[in-house]
C-alpha positions as a Markdown table, in Angstrom:
| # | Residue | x | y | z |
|---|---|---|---|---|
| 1 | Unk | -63.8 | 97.1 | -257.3 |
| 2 | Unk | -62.4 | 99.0 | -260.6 |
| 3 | Unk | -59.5 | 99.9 | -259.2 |
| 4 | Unk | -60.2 | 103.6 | -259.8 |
| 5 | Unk | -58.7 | 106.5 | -258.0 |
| 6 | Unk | -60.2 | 110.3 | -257.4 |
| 7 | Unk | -57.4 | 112.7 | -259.4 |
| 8 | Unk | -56.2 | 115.9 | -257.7 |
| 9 | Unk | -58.4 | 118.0 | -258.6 |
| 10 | Unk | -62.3 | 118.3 | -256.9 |
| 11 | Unk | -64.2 | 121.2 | -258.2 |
| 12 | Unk | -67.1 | 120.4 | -255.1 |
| 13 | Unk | -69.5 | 119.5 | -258.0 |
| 14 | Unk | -67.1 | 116.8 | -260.1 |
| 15 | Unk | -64.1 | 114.5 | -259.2 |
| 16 | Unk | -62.0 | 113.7 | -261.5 |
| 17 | Unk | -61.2 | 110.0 | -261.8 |
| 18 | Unk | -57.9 | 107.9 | -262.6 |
| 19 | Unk | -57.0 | 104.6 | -263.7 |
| 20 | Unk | -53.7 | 103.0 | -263.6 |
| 21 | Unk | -52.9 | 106.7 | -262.7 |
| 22 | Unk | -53.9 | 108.7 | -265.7 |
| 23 | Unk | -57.3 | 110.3 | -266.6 |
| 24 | Unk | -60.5 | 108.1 | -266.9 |
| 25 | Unk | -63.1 | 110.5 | -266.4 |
| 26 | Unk | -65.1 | 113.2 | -264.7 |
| 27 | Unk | -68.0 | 112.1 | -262.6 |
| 28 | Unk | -70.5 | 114.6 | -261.2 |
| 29 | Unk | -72.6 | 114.9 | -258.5 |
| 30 | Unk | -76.1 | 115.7 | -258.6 |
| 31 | Unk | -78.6 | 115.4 | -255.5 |
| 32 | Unk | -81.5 | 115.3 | -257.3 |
| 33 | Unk | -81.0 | 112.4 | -259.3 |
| 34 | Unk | -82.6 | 108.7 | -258.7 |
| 35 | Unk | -80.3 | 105.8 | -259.6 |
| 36 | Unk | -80.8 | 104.8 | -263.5 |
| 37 | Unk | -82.7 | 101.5 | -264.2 |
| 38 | Unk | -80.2 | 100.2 | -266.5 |
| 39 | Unk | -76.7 | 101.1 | -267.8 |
| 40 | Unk | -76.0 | 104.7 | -268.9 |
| 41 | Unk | -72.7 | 103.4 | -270.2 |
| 42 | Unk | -70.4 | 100.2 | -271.2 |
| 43 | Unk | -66.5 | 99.9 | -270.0 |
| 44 | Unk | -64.2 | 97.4 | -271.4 |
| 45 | Unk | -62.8 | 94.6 | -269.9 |
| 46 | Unk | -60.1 | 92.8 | -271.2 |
| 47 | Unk | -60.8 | 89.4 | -269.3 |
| 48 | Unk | -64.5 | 89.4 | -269.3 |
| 49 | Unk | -64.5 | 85.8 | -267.2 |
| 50 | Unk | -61.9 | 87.3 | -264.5 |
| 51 | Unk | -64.2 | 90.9 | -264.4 |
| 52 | Unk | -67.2 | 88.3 | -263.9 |
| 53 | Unk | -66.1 | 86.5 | -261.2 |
| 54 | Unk | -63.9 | 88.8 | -259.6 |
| 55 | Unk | -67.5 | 91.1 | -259.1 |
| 56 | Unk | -69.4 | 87.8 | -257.8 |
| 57 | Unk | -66.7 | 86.5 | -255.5 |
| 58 | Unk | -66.8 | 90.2 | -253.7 |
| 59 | Unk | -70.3 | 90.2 | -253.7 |
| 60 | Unk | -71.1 | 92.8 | -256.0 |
| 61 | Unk | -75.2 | 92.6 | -257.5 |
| 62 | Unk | -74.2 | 91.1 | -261.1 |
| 63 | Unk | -76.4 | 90.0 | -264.2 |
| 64 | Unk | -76.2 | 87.4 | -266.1 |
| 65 | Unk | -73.1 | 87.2 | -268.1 |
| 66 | Unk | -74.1 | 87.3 | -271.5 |
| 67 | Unk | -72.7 | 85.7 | -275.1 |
| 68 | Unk | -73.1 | 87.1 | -278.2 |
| 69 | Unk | -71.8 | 86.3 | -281.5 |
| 70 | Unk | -69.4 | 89.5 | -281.5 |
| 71 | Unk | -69.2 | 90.1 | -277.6 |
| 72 | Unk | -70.0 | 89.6 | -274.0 |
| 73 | Unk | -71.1 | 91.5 | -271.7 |
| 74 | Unk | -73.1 | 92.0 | -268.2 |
| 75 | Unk | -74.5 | 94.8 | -265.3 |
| 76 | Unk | -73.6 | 95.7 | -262.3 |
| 77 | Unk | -75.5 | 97.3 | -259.5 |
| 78 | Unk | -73.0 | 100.3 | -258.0 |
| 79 | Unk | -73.1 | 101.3 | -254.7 |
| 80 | Unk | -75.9 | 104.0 | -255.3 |
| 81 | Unk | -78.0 | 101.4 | -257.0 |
| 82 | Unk | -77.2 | 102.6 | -260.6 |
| 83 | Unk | -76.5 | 100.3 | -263.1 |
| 84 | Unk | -73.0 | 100.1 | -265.0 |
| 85 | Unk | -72.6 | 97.9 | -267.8 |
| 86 | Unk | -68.8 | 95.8 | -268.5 |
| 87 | Unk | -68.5 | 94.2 | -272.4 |
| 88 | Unk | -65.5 | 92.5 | -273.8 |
| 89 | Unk | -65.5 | 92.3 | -278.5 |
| 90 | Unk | -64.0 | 89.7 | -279.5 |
């Protein structure tokens, strides 16, 4: 649903993830780990609304979407249950 892609390189314990073809970030795996209550981290959206309701229509576990005075912002539930948080400043 983020439109991200594993890089060329897998090191059996991290992937190494793109976006619109160039590094994002490294995400590692760990067995032992239990799926975090709430976000861990925020990404950026540019079209808050259109991240919003893109997630919903596909069916994807959203929050609230929330307005503040300087942002908005709301969780999703990934596939492993964690939490990942999606803001937009104004």
């Amino acid at each position: 649903h983020l439109g991200l892609t594993m890089g060329p390189y897998d090191y059996n314990d991290f992937v190494e993830l793109h976006a619109n073809g160039q590094f994002f970030m490294h995400l590692f795996k760990d067995s032992q780990l239990a799926p975090v209550p709430k976000p861990m981290f925020y990404l950026d959206s540019a079209d808050i609304e259109f991240a919003y309701r893109s997630f919903k229509d596909k069916g994807v576990q959203v929050s609230k979407l929330m307005r503040f005075p300087d942002h908005s912002s709301f969780v999703f539930t990934d596939l492993d249950g964690n939490k990942v948080g999606m803001s937009h400043f104004d």
